[in-house]
CSV table of C-alpha atoms in Angstrom, one decimal:
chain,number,residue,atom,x,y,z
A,1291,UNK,CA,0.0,0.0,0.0
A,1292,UNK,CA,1.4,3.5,-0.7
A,1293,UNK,CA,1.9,6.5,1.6
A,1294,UNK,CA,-1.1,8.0,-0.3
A,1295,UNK,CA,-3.3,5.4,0.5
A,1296,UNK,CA,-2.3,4.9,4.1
A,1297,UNK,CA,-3.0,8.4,5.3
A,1298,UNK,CA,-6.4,8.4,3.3
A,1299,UNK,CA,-9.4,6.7,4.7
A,1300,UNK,CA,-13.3,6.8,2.9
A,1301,UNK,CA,-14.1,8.7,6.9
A,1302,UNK,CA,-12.4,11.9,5.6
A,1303,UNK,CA,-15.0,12.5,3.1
A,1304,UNK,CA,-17.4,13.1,5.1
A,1305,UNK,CA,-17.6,15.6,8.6
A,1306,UNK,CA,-16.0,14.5,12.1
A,1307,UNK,CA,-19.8,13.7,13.4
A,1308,UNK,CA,-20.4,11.2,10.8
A,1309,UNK,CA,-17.1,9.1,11.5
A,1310,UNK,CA,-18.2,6.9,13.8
A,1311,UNK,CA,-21.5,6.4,11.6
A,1312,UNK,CA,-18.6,5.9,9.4
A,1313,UNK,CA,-16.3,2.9,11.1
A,1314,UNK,CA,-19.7,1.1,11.7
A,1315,UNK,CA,-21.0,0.8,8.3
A,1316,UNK,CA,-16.8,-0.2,6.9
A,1317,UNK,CA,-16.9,-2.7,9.9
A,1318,UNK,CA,-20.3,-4.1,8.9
A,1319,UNK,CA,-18.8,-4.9,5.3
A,1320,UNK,CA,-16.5,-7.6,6.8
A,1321,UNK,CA,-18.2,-11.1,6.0
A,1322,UNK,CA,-15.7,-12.5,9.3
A,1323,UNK,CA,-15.7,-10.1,12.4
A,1324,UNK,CA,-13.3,-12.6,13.9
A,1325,UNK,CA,-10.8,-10.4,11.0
A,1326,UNK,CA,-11.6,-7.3,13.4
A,1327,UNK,CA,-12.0,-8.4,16.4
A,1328,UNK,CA,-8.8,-5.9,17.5
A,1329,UNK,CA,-10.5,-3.0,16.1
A,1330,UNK,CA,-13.8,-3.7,17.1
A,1331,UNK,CA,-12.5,-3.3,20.8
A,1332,UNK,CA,-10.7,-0.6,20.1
A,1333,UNK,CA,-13.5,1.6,19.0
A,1334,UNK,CA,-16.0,-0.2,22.0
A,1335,UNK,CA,-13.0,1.4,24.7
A,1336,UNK,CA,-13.4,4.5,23.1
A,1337,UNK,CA,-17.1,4.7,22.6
A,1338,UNK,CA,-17.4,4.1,26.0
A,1339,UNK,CA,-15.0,6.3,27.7
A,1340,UNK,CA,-15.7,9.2,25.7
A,1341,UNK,CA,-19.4,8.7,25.2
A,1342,UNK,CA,-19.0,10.5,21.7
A,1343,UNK,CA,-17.3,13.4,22.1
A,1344,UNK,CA,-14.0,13.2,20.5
A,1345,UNK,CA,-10.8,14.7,21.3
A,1346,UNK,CA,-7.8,15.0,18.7
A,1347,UNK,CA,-6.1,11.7,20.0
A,1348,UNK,CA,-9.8,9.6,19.9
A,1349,UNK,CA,-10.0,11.0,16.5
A,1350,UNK,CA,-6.4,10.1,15.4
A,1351,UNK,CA,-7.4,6.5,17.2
A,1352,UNK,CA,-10.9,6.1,14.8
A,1353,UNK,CA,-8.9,7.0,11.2
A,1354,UNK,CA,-7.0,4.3,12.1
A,1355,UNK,CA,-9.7,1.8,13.2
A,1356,UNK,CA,-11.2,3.0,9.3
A,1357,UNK,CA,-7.4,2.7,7.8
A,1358,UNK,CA,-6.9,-1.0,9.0
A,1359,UNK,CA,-10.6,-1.9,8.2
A,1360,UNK,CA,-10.5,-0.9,4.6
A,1361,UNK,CA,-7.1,-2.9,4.4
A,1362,UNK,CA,-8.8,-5.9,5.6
A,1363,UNK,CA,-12.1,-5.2,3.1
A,1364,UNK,CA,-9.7,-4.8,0.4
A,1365,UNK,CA,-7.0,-7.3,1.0
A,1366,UNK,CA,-8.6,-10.1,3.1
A,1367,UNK,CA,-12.3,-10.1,2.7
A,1368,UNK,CA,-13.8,-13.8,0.9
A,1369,UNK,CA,-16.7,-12.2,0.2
A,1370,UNK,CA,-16.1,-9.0,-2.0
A,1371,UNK,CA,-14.1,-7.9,-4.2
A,1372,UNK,CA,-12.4,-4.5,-3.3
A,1373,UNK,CA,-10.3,-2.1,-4.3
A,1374,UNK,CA,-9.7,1.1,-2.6
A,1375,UNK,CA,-11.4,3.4,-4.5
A,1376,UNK,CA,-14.0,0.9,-5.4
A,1377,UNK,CA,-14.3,0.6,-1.4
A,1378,UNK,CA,-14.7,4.6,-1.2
A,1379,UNK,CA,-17.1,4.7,-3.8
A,1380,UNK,CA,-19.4,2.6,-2.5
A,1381,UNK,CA,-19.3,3.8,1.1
A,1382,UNK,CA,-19.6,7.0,-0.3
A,1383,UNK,CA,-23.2,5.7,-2.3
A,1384,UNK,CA,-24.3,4.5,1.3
A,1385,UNK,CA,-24.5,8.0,2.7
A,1386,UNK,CA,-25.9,9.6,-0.2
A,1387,UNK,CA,-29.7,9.7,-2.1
A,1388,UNK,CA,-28.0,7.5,-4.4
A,1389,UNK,CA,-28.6,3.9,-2.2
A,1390,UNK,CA,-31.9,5.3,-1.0
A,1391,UNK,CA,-32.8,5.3,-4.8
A,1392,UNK,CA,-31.9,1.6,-5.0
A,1393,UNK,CA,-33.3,0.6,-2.3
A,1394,UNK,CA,-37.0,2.1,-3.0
A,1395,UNK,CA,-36.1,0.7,-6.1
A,1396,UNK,CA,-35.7,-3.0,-4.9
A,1397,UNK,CA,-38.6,-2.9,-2.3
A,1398,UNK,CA,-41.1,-2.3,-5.3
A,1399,UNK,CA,-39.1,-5.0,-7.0
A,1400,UNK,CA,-40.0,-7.2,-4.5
A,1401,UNK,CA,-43.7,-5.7,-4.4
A,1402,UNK,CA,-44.2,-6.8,-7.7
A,1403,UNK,CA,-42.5,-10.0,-7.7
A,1404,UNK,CA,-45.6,-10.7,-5.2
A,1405,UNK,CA,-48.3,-9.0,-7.2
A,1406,UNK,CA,-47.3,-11.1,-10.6
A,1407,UNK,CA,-48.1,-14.2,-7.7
A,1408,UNK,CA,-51.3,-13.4,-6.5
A,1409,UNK,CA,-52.2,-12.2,-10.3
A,1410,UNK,CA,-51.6,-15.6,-12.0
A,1411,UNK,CA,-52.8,-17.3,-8.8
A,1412,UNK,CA,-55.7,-15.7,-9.2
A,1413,UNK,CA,-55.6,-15.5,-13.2
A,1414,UNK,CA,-55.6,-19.3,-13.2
A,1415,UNK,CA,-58.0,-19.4,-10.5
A,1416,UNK,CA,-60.8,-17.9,-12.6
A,1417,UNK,CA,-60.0,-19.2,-15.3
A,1418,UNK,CA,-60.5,-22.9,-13.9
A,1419,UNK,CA,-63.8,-23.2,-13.4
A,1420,UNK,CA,-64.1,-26.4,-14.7
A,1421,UNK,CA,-61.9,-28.4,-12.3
A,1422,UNK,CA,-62.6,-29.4,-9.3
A,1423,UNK,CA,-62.5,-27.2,-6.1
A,1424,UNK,CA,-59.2,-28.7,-4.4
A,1425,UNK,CA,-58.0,-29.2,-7.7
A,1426,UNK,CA,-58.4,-25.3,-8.9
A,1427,UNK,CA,-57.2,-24.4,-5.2
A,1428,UNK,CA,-54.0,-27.0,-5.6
A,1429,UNK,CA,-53.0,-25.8,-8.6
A,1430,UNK,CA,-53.1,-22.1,-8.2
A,1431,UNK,CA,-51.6,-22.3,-4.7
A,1432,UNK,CA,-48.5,-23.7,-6.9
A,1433,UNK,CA,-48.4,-21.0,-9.3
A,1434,UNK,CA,-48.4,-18.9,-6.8
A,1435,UNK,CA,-45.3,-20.3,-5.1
A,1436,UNK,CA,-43.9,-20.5,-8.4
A,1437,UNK,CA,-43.5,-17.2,-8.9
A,1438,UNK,CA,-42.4,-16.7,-5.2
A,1439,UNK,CA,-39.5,-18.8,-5.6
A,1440,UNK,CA,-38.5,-17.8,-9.2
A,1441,UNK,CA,-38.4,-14.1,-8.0
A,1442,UNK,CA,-36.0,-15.1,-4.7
A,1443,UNK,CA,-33.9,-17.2,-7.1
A,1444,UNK,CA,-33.4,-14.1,-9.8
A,1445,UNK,CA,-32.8,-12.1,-6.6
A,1446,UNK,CA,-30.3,-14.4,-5.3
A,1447,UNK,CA,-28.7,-14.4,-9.0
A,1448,UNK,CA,-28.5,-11.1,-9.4
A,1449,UNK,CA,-25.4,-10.3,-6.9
A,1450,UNK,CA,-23.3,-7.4,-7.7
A,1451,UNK,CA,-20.3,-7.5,-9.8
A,1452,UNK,CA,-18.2,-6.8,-6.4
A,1453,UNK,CA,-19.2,-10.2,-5.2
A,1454,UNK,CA,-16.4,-12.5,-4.6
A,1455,UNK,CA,-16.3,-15.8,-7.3
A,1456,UNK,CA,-16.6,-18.1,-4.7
A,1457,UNK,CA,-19.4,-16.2,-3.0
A,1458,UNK,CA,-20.8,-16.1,-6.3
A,1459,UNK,CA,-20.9,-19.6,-6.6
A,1460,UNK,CA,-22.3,-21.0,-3.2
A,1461,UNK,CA,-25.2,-18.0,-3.8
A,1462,UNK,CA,-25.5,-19.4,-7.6
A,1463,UNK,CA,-26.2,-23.0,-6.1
A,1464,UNK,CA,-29.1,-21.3,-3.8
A,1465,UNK,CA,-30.6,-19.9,-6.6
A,1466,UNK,CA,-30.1,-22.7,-8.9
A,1467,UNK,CA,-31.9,-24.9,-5.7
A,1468,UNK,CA,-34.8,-22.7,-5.8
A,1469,UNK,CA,-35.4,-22.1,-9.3
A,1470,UNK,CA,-35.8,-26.1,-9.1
A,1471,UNK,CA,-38.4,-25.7,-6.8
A,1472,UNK,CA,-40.4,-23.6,-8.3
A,1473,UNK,CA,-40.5,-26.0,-11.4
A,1474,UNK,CA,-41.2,-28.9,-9.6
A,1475,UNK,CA,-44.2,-26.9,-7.4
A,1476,UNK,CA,-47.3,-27.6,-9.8
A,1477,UNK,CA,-46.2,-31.8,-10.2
A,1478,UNK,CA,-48.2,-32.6,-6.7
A,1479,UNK,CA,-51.6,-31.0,-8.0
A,1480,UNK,CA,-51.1,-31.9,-11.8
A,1481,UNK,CA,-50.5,-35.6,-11.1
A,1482,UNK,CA,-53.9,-34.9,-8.8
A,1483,UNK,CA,-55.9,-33.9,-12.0
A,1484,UNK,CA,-54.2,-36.3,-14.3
A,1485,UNK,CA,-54.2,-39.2,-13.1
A,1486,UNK,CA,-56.0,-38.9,-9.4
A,1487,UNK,CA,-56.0,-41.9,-8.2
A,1488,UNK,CA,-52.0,-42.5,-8.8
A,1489,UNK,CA,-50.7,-44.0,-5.3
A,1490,UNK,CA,-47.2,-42.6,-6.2
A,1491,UNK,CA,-48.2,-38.8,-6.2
A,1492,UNK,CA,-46.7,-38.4,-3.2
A,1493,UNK,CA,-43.3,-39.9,-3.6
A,1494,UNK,CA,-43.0,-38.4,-7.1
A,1495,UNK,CA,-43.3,-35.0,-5.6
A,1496,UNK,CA,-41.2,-35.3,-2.4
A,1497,UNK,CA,-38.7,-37.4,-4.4
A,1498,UNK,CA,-38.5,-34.4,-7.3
A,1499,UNK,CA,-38.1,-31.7,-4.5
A,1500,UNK,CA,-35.3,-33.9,-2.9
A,1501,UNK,CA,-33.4,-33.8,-6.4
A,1502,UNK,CA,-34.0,-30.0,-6.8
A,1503,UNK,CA,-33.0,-29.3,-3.5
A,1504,UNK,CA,-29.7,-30.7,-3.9
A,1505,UNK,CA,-28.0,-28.1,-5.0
A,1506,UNK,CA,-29.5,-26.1,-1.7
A,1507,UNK,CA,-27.2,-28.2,0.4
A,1508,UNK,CA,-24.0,-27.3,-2.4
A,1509,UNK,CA,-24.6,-23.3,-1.9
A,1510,UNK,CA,-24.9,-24.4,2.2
A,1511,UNK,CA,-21.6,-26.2,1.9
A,1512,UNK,CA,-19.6,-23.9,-0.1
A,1513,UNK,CA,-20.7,-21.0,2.3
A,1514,UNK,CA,-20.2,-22.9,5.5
A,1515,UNK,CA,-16.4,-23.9,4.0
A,1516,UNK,CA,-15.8,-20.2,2.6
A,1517,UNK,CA,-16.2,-18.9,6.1
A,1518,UNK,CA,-14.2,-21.6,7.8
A,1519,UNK,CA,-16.9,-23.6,9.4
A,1520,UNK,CA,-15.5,-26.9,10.7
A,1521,UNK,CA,-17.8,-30.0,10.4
A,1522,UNK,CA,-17.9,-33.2,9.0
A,1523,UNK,CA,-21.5,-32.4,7.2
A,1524,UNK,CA,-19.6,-30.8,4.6
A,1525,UNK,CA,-17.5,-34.3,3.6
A,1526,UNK,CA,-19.4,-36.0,0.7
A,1527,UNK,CA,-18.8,-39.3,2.4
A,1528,UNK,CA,-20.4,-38.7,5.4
A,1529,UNK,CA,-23.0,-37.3,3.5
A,1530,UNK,CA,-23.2,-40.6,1.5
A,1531,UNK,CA,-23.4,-42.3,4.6
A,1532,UNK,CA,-26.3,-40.7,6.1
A,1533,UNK,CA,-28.3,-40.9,3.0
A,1534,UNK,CA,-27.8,-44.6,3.0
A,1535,UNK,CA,-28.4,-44.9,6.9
A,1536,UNK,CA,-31.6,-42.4,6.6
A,1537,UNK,CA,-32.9,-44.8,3.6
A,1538,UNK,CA,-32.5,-47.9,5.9
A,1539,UNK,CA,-34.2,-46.7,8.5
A,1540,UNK,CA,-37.3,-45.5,7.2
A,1541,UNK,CA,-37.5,-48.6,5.4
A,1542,UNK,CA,-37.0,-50.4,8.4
A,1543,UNK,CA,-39.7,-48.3,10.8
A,1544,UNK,CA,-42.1,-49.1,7.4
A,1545,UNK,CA,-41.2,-52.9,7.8
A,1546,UNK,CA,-41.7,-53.1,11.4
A,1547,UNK,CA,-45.4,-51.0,12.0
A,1548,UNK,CA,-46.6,-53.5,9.1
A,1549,UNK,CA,-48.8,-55.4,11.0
A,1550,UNK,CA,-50.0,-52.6,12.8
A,1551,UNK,CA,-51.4,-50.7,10.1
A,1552,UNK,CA,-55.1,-50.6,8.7
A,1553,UNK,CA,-56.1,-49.5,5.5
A,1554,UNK,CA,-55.2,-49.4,1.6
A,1555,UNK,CA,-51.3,-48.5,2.6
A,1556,UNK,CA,-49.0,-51.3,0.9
A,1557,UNK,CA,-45.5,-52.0,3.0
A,1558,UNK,CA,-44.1,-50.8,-0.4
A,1559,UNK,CA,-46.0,-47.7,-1.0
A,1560,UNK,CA,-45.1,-46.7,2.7
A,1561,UNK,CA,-41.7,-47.6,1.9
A,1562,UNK,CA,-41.3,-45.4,-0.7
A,1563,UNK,CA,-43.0,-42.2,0.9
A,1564,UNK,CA,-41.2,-42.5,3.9
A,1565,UNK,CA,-37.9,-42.7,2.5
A,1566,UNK,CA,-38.5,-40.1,-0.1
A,1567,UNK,CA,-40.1,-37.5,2.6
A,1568,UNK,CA,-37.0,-38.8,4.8
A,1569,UNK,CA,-34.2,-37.9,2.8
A,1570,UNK,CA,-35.5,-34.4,1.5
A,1571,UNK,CA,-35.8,-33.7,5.3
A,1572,UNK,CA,-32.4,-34.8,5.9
A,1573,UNK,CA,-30.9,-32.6,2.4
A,1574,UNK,CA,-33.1,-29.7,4.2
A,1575,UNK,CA,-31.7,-30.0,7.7
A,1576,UNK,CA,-28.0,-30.8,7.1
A,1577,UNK,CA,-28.4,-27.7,4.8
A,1578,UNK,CA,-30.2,-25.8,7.4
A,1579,UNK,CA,-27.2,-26.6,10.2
A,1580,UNK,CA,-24.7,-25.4,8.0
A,1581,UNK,CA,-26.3,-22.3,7.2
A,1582,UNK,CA,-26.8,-21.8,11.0
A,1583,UNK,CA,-23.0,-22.5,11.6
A,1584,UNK,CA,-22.2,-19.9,9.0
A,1585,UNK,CA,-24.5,-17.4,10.1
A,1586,UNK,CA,-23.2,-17.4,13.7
A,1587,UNK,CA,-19.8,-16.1,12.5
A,1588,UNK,CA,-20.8,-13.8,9.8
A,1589,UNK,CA,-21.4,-10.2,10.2
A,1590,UNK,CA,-24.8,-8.8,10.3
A,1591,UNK,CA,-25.4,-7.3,7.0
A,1592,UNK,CA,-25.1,-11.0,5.5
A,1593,UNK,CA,-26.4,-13.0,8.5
A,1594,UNK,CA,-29.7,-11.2,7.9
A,1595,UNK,CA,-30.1,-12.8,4.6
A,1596,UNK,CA,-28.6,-16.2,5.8
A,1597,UNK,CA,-31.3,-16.1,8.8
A,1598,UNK,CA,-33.6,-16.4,6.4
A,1599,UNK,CA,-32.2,-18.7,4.3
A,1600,UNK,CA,-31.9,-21.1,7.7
A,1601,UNK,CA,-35.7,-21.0,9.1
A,1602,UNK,CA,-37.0,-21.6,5.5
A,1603,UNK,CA,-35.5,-25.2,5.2
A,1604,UNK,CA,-36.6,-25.5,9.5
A,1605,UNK,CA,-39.8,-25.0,8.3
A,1606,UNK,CA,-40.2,-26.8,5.5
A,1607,UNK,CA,-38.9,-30.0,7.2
A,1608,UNK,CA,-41.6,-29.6,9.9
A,1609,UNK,CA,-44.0,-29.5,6.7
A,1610,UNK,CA,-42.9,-32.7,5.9
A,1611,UNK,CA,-43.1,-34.0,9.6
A,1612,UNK,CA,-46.7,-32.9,9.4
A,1613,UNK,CA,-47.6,-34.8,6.3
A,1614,UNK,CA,-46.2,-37.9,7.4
A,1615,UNK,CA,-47.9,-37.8,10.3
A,1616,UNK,CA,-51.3,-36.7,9.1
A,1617,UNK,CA,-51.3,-39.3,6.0
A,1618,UNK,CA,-49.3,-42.2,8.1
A,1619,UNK,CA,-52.8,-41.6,11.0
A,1620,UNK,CA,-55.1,-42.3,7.4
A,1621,UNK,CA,-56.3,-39.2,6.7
A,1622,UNK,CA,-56.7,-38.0,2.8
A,1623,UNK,CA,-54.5,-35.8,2.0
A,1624,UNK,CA,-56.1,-35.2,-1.2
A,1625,UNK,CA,-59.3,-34.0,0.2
A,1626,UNK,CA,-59.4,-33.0,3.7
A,1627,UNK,CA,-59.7,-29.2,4.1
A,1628,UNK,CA,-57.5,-28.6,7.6
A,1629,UNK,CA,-54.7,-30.4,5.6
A,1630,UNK,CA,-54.5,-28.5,2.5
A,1631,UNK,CA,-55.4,-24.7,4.8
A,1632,UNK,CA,-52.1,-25.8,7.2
A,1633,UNK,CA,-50.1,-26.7,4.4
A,1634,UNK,CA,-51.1,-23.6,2.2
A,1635,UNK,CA,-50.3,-21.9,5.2
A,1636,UNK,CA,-47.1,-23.0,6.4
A,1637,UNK,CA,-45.4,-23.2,2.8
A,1638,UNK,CA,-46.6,-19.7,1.9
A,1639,UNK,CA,-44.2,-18.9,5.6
A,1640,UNK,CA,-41.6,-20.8,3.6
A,1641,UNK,CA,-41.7,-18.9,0.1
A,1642,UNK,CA,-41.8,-15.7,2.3
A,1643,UNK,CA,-38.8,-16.5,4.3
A,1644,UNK,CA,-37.0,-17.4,0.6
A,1645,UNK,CA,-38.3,-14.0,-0.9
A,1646,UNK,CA,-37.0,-12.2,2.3
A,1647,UNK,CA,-33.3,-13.9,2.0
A,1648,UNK,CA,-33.3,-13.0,-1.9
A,1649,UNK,CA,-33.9,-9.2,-0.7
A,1650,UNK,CA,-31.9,-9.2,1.8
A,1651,UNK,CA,-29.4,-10.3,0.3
A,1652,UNK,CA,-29.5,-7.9,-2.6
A,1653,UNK,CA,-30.0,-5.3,-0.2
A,1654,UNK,CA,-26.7,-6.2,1.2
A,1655,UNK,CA,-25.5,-5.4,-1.7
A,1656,UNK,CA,-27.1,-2.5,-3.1
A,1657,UNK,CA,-26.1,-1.0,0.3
């Protein structure tokens, strides 16, 4: 670094009462606060004594704290990619009109990614008067996610061009995951008007969601490994392992309540909806744990996004917990009322949470 840039920080741009506003915002750009943890106590030592009213020294102390943060955005961060005046620039767009612009701009983005939902939702709705109730109510309830999840994946997609290539990648997986999902959405209600009495509806769908929710756990893993988590969930082998083990078992729990069921449920048929409900749940929460792990080290412009990108797997494995439940008691799934109002419910929660990550995310970056 030269002499120019050593004695220069973004803080001198703007007046001594906004430096501290300043330090916080440069310190809330580092994906790892462990990378800080020095400055960070520097500037809580001074807060506190001082209370914020600065003499010479404190100031001399904080263009420091900013000098050795912006070498650490621009020389050690995983996340971005920095230069110095790139750095400036955009800390400089922060505290102007400039990112208040963008981000009106993005929240009636994400406005309208949820009125073209409830429009061909609704569209399809009206239009459907010829199929059945659950079956025009299935259906548009898919669309309707379908557009939900399309709109956090091209969110997710769309990171900045300051975005580190690994970053890049582990947020291209997520997005990749999702736009899956919202492909796969209308098979569970088509397969319901097509051939309705098919006893493999269920096991197609789950077992098409577990595929397209593979690459979830990839983005997961990359992220956990960029920010140095340590666990063995990120070895494919173990993974391997578990999906064999997690196969076993549900086929053995199906084996052994055998002759304690009642009803048209073949051993097969349980077989294969246990085991294909079983492993998306296990792809969900071995993604969902190593999300959490990297969220609890991250800093809290991109755990925000990651929070959200945590609880929407959570939930979406006690969706499937519920279904198992509910179908493995007897009840129709196809045609009871409480069942399909829960699960409308409780996945519209999920394809909110996803939406929410995709803005936050972008709002990460726009900031």
């Amino acid at each position: 670094m030269d002499n120019a840039t050593a004695v220069s920080t973004a803080a001198e741009q703007f007046p001594e009462d906004r430096l501290l506003d300043v330090i916080i915002y440069t310190a809330s750009l580092v994906s790892d606060l462990r990378s800080i943890d020095s400055e960070l106590n520097i500037l809580r030592q001074i807060t506190a004594r001082t209370g914020g009213s600065f003499n010479d020294r404190d100031k001399a102390d904080l263009y420091g704290i900013q000098q050795k943060l912006e070498q650490t955005l621009v020389n050690q961060e995983q996340f971005r990619t920095f230069s110095y005046d790139t750095l400036r620039a955009h800390i400089l767009r922060h505290f102007s009109r400039q990112a208040i612009g963008s981000a009106r701009r993005l929240a009636w983005a994400l406005v309208g990614i949820v009125m073209v939902a409830l429009v061909v939702a609704l569209g399809f709705f009206m239009l459907s008067q010829h199929l059945p109730n659950n079956a025009r109510n299935a259906v548009s309830l898919s669309l309707f996610y379908l557009v939900l999840y399309s709109g956090s994946a091209a969110l997710l997609a769309s990171a900045r061009k300051e975005v580190g290539k690994e970053v890049r990648q582990a947020y291209g997986y997520l997005a990749a995951a999702l736009f899956c999902v919202a492909l796969v959405t209308p098979i569970q209600p088509l397969i319901g008007i097509f051939i309705p009495k098919s006893p493999l509806g269920p096991t197609i769908m789950t077992a098409t969601l577990a595929l397209a929710y593979i690459p979830f756990y990839l983005g997961a893993r990359k992220l956990a490994l960029l920010i140095g988590v340590q666990s063995r969930l990120t070895s494919y082998s173990v993974i391997a392992i578990l999906v064999v083990g997690a196969a076993a078992l549900y086929a053995s729990i199906a084996l052994i309540t055998a002759p304690f069921r009642s009803g048209p449920l073949t051993t097969p048929y349980v077989i294969s909806v246990t085991i294909s409900h079983g492993l998306l749940m296990l792809n969900l929460a071995v993604s969902a744990f190593l999300l959490a792990k990297a969220h609890s080290r991250m800093s809290f412009l991109y755990a925000r996004s990651i929070n959200a990108l945590t609880l929407a797997p959570i939930v979406n494995v006690a969706v499937c917990l519920y279904f198992l439940v509910y179908w493995y008691a007897g009840n129709g799934i196809a045609t009871d009322n409480l069942y399909l109002d829960i699960g409308a419910v409780v996945l519209t929660i999920v394809s909110a949470l996803y939406l929410r990550a995709g803005y936050l995310f972008k709002r990460t970056h726009l900031n």
